[in-house]
Coordinates of C-alpha atoms in Angstrom, one line a residue:
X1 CA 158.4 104.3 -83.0
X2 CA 158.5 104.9 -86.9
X3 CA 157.4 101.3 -87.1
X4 CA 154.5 101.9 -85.1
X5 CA 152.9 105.2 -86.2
X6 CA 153.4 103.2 -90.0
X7 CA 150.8 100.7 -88.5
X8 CA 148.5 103.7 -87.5
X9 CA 147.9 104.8 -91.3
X10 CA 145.5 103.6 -94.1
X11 CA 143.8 100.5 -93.8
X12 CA 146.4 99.2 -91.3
X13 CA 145.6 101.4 -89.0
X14 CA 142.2 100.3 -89.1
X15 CA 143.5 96.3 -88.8
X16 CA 145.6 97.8 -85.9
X17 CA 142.8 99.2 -83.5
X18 CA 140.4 96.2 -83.5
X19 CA 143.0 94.3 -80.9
X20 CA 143.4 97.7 -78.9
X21 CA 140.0 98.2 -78.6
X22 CA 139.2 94.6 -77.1
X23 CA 142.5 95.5 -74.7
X24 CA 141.1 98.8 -73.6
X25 CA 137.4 97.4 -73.2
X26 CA 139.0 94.3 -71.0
X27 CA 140.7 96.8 -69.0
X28 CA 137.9 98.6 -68.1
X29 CA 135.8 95.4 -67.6
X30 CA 138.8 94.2 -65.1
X31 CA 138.7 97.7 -63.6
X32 CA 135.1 98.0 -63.1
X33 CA 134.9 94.2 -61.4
X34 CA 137.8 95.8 -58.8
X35 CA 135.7 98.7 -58.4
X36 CA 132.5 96.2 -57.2
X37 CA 134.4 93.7 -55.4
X38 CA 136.2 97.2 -53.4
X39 CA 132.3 98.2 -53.0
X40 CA 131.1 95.0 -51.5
X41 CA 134.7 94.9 -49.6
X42 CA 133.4 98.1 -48.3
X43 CA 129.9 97.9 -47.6
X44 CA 131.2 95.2 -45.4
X45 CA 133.4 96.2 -43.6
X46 CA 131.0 99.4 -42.9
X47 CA 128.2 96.9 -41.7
X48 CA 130.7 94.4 -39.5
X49 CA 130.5 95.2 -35.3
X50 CA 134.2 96.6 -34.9
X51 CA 136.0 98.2 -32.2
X52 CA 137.7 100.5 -34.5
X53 CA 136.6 103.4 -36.7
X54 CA 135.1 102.4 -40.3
X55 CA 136.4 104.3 -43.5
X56 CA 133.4 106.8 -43.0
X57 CA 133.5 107.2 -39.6
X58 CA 137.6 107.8 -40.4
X59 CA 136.6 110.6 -42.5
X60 CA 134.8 111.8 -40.5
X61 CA 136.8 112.0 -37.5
X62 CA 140.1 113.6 -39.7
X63 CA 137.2 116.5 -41.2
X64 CA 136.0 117.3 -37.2
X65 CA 134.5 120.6 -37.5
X66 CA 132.3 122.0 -39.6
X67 CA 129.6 124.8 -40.5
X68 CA 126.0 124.2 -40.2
X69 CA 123.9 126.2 -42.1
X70 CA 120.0 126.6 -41.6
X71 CA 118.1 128.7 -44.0
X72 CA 114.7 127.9 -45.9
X73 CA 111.4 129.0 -45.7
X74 CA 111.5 129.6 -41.8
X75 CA 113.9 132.1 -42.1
X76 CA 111.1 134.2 -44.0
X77 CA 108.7 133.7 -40.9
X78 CA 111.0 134.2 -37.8
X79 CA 110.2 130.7 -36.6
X80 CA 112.3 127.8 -36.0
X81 CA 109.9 125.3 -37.3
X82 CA 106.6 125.3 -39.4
X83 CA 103.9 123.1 -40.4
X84 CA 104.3 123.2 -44.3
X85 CA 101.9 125.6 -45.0
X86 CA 103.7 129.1 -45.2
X87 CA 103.0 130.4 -49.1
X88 CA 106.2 129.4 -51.2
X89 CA 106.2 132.7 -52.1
X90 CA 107.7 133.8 -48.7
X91 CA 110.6 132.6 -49.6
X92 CA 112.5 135.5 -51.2
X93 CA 116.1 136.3 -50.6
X94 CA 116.9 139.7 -51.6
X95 CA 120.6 139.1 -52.4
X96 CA 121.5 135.6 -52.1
X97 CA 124.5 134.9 -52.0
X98 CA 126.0 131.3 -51.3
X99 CA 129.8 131.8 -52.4
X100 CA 129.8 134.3 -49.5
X101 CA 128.6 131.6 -47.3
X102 CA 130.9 129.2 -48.3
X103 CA 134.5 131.8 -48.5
X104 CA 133.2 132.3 -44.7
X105 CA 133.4 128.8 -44.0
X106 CA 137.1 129.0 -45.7
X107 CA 138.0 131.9 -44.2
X108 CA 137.0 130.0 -40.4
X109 CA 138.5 127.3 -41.0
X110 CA 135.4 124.5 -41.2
X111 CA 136.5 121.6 -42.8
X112 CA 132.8 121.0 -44.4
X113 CA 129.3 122.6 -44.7
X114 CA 126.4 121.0 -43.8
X115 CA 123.5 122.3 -45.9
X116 CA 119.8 122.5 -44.5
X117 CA 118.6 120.8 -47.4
X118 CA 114.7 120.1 -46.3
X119 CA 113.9 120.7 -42.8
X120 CA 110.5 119.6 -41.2
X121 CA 107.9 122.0 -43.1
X122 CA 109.2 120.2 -45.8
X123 CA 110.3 122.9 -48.4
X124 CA 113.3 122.1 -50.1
X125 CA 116.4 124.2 -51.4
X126 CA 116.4 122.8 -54.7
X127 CA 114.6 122.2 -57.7
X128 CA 113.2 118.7 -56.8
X129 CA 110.7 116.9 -59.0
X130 CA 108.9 115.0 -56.8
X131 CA 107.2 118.3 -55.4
X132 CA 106.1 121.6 -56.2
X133 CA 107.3 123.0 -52.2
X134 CA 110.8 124.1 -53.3
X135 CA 113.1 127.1 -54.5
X136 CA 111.9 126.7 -58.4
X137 CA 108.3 127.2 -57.2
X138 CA 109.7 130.5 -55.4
X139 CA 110.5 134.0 -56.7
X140 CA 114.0 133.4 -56.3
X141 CA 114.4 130.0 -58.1
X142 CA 118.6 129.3 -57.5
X143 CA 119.1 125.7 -56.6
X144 CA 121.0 126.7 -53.6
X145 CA 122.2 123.1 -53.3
X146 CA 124.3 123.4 -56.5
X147 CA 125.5 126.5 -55.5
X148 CA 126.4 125.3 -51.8
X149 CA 128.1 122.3 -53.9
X150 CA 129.6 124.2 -56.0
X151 CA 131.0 127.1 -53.6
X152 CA 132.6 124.0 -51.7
X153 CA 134.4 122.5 -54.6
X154 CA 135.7 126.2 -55.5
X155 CA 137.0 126.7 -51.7
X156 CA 138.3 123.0 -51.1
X157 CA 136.1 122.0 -48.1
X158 CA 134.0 119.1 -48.1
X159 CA 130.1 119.0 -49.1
X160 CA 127.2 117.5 -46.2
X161 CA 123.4 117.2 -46.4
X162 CA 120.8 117.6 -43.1
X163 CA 117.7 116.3 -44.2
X164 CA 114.4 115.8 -42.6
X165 CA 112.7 112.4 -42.2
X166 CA 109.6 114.5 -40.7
X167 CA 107.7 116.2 -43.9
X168 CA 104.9 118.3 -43.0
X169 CA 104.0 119.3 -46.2
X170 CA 104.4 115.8 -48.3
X171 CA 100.9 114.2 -49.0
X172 CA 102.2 111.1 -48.7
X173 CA 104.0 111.2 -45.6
X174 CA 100.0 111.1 -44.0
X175 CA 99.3 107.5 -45.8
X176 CA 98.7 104.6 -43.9
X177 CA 101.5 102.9 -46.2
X178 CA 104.5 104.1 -44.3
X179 CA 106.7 102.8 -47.2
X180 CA 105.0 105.3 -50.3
X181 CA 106.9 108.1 -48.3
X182 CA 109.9 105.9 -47.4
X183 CA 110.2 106.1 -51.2
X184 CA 109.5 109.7 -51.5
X185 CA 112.7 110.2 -49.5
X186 CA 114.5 107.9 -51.5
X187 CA 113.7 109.4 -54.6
X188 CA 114.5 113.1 -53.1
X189 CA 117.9 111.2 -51.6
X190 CA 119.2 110.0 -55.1
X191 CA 118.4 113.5 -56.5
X192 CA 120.9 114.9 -54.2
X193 CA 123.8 112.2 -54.1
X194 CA 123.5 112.2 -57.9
X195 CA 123.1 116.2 -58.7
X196 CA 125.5 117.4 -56.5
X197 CA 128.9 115.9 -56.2
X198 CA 130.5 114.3 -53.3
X199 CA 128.2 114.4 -50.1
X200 CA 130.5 113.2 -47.6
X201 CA 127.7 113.6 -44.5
X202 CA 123.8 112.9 -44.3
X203 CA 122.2 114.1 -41.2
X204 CA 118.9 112.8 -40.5
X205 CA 115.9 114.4 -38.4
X206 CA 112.7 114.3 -36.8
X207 CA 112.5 110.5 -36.3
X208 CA 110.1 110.9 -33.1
X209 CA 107.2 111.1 -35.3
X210 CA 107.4 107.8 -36.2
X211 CA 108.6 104.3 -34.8
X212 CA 111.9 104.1 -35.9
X213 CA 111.6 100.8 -37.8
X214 CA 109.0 102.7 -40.0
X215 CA 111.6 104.9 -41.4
X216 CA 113.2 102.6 -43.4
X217 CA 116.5 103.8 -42.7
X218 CA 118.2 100.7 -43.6
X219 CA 116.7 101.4 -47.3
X220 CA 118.2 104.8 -47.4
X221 CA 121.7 103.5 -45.2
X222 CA 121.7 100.8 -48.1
X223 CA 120.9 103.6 -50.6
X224 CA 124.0 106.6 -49.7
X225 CA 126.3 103.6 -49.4
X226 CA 126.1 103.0 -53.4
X227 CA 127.0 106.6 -53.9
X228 CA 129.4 107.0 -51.2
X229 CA 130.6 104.2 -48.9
X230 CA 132.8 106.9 -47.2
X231 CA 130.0 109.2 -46.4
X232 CA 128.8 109.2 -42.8
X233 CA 124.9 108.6 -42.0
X234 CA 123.2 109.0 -38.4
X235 CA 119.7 110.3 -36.9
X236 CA 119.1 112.6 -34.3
X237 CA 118.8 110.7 -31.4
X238 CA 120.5 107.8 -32.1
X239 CA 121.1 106.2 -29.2
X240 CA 118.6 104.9 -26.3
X241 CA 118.5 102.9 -22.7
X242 CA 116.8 100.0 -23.8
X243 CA 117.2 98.2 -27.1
X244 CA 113.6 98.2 -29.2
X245 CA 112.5 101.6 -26.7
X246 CA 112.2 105.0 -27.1
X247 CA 114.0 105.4 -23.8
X248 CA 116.6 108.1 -24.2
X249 CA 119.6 108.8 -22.9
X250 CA 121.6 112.0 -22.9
X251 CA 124.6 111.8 -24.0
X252 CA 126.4 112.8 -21.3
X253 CA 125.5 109.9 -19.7
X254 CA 127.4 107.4 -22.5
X255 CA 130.3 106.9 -20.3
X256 CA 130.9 102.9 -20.5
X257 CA 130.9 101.2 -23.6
X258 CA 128.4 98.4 -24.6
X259 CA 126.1 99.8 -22.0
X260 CA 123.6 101.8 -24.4
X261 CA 121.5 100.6 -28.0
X262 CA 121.3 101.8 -31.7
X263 CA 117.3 103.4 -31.6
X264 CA 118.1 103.6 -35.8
X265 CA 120.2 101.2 -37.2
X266 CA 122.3 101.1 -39.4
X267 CA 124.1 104.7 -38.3
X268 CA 127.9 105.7 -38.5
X269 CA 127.8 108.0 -36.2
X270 CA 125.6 109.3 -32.8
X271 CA 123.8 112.7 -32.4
X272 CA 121.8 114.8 -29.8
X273 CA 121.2 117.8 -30.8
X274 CA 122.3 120.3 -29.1
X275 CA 123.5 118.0 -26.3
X276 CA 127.5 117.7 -25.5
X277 CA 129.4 114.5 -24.5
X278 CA 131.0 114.1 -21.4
X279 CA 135.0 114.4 -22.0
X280 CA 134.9 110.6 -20.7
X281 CA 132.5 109.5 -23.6
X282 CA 132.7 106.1 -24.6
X283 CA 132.3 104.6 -28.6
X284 CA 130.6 101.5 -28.5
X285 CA 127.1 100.9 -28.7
X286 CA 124.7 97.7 -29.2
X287 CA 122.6 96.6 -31.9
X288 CA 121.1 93.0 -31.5
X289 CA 123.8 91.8 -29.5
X290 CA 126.2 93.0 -31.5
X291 CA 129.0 96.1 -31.1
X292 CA 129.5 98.9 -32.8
X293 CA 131.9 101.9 -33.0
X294 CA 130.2 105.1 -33.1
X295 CA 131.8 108.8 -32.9
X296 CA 130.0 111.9 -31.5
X297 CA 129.0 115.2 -34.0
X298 CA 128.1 117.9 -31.7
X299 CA 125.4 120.6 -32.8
X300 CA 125.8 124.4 -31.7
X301 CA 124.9 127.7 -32.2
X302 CA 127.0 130.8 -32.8
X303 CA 123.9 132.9 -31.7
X304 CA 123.8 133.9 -28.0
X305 CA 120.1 133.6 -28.3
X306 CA 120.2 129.6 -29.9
X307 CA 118.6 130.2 -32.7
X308 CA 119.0 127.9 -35.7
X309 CA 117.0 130.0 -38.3
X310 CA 118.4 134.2 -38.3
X311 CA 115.2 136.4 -37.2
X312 CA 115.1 139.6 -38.7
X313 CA 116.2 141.1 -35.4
X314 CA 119.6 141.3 -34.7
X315 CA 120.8 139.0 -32.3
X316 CA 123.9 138.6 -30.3
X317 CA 126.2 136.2 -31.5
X318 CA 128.4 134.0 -28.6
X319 CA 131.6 135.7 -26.7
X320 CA 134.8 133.9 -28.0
X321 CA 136.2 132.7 -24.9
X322 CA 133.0 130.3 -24.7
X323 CA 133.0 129.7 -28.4
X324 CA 136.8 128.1 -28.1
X325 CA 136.1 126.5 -24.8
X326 CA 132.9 124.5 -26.4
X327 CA 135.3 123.8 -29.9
X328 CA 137.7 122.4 -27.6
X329 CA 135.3 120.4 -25.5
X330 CA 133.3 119.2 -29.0
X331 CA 136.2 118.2 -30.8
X332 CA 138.2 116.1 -28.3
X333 CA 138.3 112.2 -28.0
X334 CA 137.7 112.0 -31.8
X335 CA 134.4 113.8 -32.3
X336 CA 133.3 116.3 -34.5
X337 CA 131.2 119.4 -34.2
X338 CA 129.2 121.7 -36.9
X339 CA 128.4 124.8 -35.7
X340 CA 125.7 126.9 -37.5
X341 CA 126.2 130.0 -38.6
X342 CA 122.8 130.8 -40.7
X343 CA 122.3 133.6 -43.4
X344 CA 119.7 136.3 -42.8
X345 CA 116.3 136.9 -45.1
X346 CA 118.9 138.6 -47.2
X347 CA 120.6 135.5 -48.3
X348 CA 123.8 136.3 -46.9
X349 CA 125.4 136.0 -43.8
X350 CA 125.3 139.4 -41.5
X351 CA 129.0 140.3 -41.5
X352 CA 129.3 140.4 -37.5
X353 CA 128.2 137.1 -37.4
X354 CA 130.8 136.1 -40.0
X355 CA 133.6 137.1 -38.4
X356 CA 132.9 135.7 -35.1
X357 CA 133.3 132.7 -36.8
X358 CA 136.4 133.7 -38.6
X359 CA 137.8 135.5 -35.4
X360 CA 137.0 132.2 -33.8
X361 CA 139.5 130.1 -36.2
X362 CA 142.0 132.8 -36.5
X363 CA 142.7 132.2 -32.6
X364 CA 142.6 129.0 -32.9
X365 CA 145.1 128.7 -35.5
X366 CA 142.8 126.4 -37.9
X367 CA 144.0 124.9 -41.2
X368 CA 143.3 122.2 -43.4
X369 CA 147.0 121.1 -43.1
X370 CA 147.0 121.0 -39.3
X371 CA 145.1 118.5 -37.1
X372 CA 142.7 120.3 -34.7
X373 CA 144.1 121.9 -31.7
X374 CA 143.8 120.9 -28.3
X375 CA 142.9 122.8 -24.7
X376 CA 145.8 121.2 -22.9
X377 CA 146.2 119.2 -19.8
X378 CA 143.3 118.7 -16.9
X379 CA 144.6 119.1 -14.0
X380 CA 141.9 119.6 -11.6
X381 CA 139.5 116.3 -13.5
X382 CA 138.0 114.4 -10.9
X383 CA 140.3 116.1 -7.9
X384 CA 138.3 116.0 -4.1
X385 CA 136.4 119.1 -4.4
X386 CA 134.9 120.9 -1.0
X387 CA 131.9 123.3 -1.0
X388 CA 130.9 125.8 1.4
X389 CA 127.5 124.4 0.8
X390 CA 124.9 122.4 -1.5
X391 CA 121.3 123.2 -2.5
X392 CA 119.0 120.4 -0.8
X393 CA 117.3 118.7 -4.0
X394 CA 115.7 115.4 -3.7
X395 CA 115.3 115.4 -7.9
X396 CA 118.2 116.2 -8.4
X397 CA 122.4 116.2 -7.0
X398 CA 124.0 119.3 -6.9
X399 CA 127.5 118.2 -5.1
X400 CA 130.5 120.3 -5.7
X401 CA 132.1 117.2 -7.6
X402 CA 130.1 118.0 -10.3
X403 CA 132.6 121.1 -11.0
X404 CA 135.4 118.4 -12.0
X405 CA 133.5 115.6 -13.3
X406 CA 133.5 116.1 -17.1
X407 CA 130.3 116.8 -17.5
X408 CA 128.2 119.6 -19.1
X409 CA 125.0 118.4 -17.7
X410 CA 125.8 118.3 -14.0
X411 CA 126.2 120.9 -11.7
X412 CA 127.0 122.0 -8.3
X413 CA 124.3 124.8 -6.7
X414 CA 124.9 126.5 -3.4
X415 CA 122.2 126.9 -1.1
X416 CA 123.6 130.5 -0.3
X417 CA 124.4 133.0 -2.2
X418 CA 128.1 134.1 -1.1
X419 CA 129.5 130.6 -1.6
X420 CA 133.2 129.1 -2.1
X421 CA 134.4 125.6 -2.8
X422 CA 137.9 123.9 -2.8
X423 CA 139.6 121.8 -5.3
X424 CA 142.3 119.7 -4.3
X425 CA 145.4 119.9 -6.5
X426 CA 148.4 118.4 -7.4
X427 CA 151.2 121.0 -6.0
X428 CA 153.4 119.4 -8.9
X429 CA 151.1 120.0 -11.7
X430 CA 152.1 123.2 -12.9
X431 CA 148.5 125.5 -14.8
X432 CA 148.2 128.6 -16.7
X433 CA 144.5 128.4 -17.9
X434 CA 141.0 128.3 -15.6
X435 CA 138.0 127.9 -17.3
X436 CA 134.3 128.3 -16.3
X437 CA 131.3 127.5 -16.8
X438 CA 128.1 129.2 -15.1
X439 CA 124.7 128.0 -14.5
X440 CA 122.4 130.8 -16.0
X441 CA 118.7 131.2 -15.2
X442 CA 117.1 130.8 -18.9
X443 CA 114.2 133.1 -20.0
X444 CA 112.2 131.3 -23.6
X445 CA 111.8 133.6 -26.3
X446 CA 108.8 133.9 -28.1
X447 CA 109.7 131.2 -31.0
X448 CA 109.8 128.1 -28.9
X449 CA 113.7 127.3 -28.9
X450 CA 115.7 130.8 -28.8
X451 CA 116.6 131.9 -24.8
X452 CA 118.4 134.3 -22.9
X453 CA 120.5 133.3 -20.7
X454 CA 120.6 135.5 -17.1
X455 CA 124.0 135.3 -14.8
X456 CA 123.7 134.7 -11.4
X457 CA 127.4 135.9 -10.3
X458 CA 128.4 139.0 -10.3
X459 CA 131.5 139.5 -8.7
X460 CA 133.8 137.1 -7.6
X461 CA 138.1 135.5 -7.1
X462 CA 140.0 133.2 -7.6
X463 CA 142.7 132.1 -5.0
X464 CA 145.6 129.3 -4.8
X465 CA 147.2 127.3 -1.6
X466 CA 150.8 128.0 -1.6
X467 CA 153.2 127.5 1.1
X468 CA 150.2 127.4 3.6
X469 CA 148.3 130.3 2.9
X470 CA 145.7 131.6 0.1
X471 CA 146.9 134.2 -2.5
X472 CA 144.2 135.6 -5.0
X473 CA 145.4 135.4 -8.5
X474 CA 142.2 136.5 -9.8
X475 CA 139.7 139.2 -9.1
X476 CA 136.4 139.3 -10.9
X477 CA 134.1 142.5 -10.9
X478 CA 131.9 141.7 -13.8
X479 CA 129.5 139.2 -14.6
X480 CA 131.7 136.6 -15.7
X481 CA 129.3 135.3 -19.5
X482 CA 128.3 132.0 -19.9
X483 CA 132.0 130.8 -20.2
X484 CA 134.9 133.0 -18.0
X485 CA 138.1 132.1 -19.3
X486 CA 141.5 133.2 -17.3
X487 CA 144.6 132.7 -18.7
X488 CA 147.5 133.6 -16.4
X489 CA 150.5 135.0 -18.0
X490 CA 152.5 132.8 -15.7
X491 CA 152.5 129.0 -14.5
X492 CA 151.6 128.2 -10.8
X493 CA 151.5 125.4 -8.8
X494 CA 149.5 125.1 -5.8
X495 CA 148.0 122.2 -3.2
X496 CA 144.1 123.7 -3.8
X497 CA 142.6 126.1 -5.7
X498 CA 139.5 128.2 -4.3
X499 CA 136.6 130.2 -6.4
X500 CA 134.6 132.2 -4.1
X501 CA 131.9 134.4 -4.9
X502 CA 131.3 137.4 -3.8
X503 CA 128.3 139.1 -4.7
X504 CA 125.5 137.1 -6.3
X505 CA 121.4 137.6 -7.5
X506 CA 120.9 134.2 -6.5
X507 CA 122.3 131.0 -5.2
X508 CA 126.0 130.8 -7.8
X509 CA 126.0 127.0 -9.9
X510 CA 128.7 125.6 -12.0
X511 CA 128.3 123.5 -14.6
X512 CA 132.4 123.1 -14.8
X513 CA 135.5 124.5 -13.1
X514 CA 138.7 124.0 -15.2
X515 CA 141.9 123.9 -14.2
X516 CA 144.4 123.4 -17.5
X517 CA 148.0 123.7 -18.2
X518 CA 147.6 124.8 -21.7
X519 CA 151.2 124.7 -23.9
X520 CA 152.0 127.2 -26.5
X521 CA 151.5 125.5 -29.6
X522 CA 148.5 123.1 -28.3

């Protein structure tokens, strides 16, 4: 050692850094070469047709459930969507305040935020230079990206990125030359994934306005991949009947693999929003001939009303027993929901809405050092299932099988008011959990998109075949909320189970009748 720091002094130390400078600048030459030749290893194995998840769609899948959070200009006007033309100067938060949305997102357990970055009107939340529509141009000028970013890195979750393909305000998206806005969004893109850290998501929207090959969304695939190879990129609406048409398919539907197309290629991942798989969804998809593994990310509301933007009216938020029962549905079969929870014209989140989300995680038992939890075991999937009686439709089924089939779209509708129906069970299986899901009339708010939902049942049991005779176990006597959850405080096992209703404004439907054998610990 004395040997060596006498090199380091006087003129020998000079003579002695020359080699270790050429050392150090090979090794970073040798490390940088790696880091292309990993890139390149990467990019490929994130373009190849696989039956198994790439390293985005991996992250992905291990992050599962995440806030959305819509707030912008919109917010300001009560409206879901606008045309671009709302003054900038409507934008004007009172007491923004991202670190509380972020802590909330902590304190619920999300595993990510996905930022509202630029939705369709085309006013962005930060200080872009390629147009004058943004936060800086408002009275309150905080690039809320950074401080979303920055909230995230303080809290440990993970950073994502909606942005609109449709721009109402842009000049350029108007011009005949569909690729001068292709690189407006390119140029907005690389401000983000170069401003603001890590962006582990980018969720892409409003792709009907234009034929999807004029998006350029191979350009802007190519583009996040040299940031990020591990961050995940899809459109809404990703997936259709026919290759090369818009023919959509809901997603509840995508029940047999290499069966449905890519509509925007390349994409990591599928979306429909605010659609929900069926819990036999299947994960590969076709793209000129070739197949592809692609995971789910469910979209929901917490609102009761499903609105994406807060109004200034106070609006319910969703009962918890449906909020679990739709995590647990979103999250199985390794997809991913974000569910948005959306600040008010304040800038901060209204505190009842905030701890339904937290109240939401604290049942669940969510942590970052835990894998997601599960509802438990299906007993009554795809069990014969009798019904008193079935509403005549020739548009559309309505058997009572559609109680049992994993599906959130189907539905079985009575063609009387006081029905019943029978589902055949296992008398082995043992169950402690029912879970249901009512068909509600829906009344369209004002805005376009927000609803109310209005029950049909109004009273109504729950019985069980055991040693040859029914036995009610449950006794309803209140409208039983867009999701009825019953958990027994003891197992049973029976050869049927029978819901029956018993007072009713209208013909009862059920989307889904569940019955689970949920384990302590699940």
């Amino acid at each position: 050692m004395l040997k060596y720091n006498s090199l380091l002094a006087g003129k020998d130390q000079q003579d002695c850094l020359y080699p270790l400078i050429f050392i150090a600048v090979m090794k970073k030459v040798y490390l940088s070469v790696l880091l292309v030749l990993a890139y390149h290893c990467g990019m490929a194995q994130l373009q190849q047709p696989s039956t198994k998840p790439n390293l985005a769609q991996q992250a992905m899948i291990k992050r599962g459930y995440g806030m959305f959070i819509h707030f912008g200009i919109n917010t300001f006007a009560d409206v879901e969507w606008s045309d671009g033309t709302i003054p900038v100067e409507k934008y004007n938060p009172t007491h923004l305040d991202p670190d509380q949305w972020v802590k909330t997102a902590r304190d619920a357990g999300f595993r990510y935020v996905l930022l509202i970055t630029k939705h369709h009107d085309g006013f962005c939340l930060w200080d872009s230079k390629y147009t004058t529509y943004d936060v800086a141009a408002s009275p309150v000028k905080t690039d809320v990206v950074k401080a979303v970013s920055d909230a995230c890195k303080k809290y440990g979750i993970q950073f994502a990125v909606y942005y609109s393909l449709w721009d109402r305000h842009e000049p350029s998206y108007k011009n005949q030359d569909k690729q001068l806005y292709v690189k407006y969004m390119l140029n907005q893109l690389t401000e983000l994934f170069t401003n603001y850290g890590n962006i582990c998501e980018l969720w892409l929207d409003g792709g009907w306005d234009r034929k999807p090959e004029e998006w350029g969304i191979d350009q802007v695939y190519k583009l996040v991949k040299q940031f990020n190879p591990a961050c995940a990129v899809s459109v809404n609406h990703t997936i259709v009947n026919e290759e090369g048409k818009r023919n959509f398919t809901v997603p509840a539907d995508m029940t047999a693999d290499n069966k449905y197309f890519f509509q925007y290629f390349p994409s990591d991942f599928r979306l429909w929003d605010p659609k929900i798989i069926t819990r036999y969804d299947k994960k590969q998809y076709l793209h000129a001939g070739k197949s592809y593994y692609l995971p789910f990310e469910h979209t929901l509301c917490i609102s009761d009303r499903w609105n994406w933007f807060e109004k200034s009216a106070q609006l319910p938020v969703r009962d918890l027993d449906e909020l679990e029962e739709l995590f647990y549905w979103c999250t199985d079969n390794d997809n991913c929901l974000v569910m948005n929870v959306p600040p008010d014209q304040t800038g901060r989140i209204r505190e009842y809405t905030a701890l339904a989300a937290i109240g939401l995680g604290k049942r669940l038992g969510l942590s970052l050092t835990k894998p997601l939890p599960k509802n438990g075991t299906f007993i009554s999937a795809l069990k014969p299932v009798k019904a008193s009686s079935v509403y005549e439709d020739t548009a559309h089924r309505y058997e009572g099988t559609s109680v049992n089939d994993g599906s959130l779209e189907s539905r079985w509708a009575a063609a009387d008011t006081l029905a019943s129906l029978e589902i055949t069970l296992n008398p082995s299986d043992a169950f402690n959990k029912i879970s249901i899901f009512e068909y509600k009339d829906i009344k369209q708010l004002p805005d376009g998109f927000s609803q109310v939902r209005l029950p049909r049942i109004q009273e109504y049991a729950v019985d069980i075949m055991t040693n040859g005779e029914w036995q009610t176990i449950y006794l309803g006597s209140a409208p039983m909320g867009d999701c009825k959850v019953i958990r027994l405080p003891r197992s049973y096992r029976a050869s049927a189970l029978r819901f029956r209703v018993t007072k009713a404004s209208a013909p009862p439907s059920l989307y889904e009748l569940c019955v689970i054998n949920k384990v302590i610990g699940d």
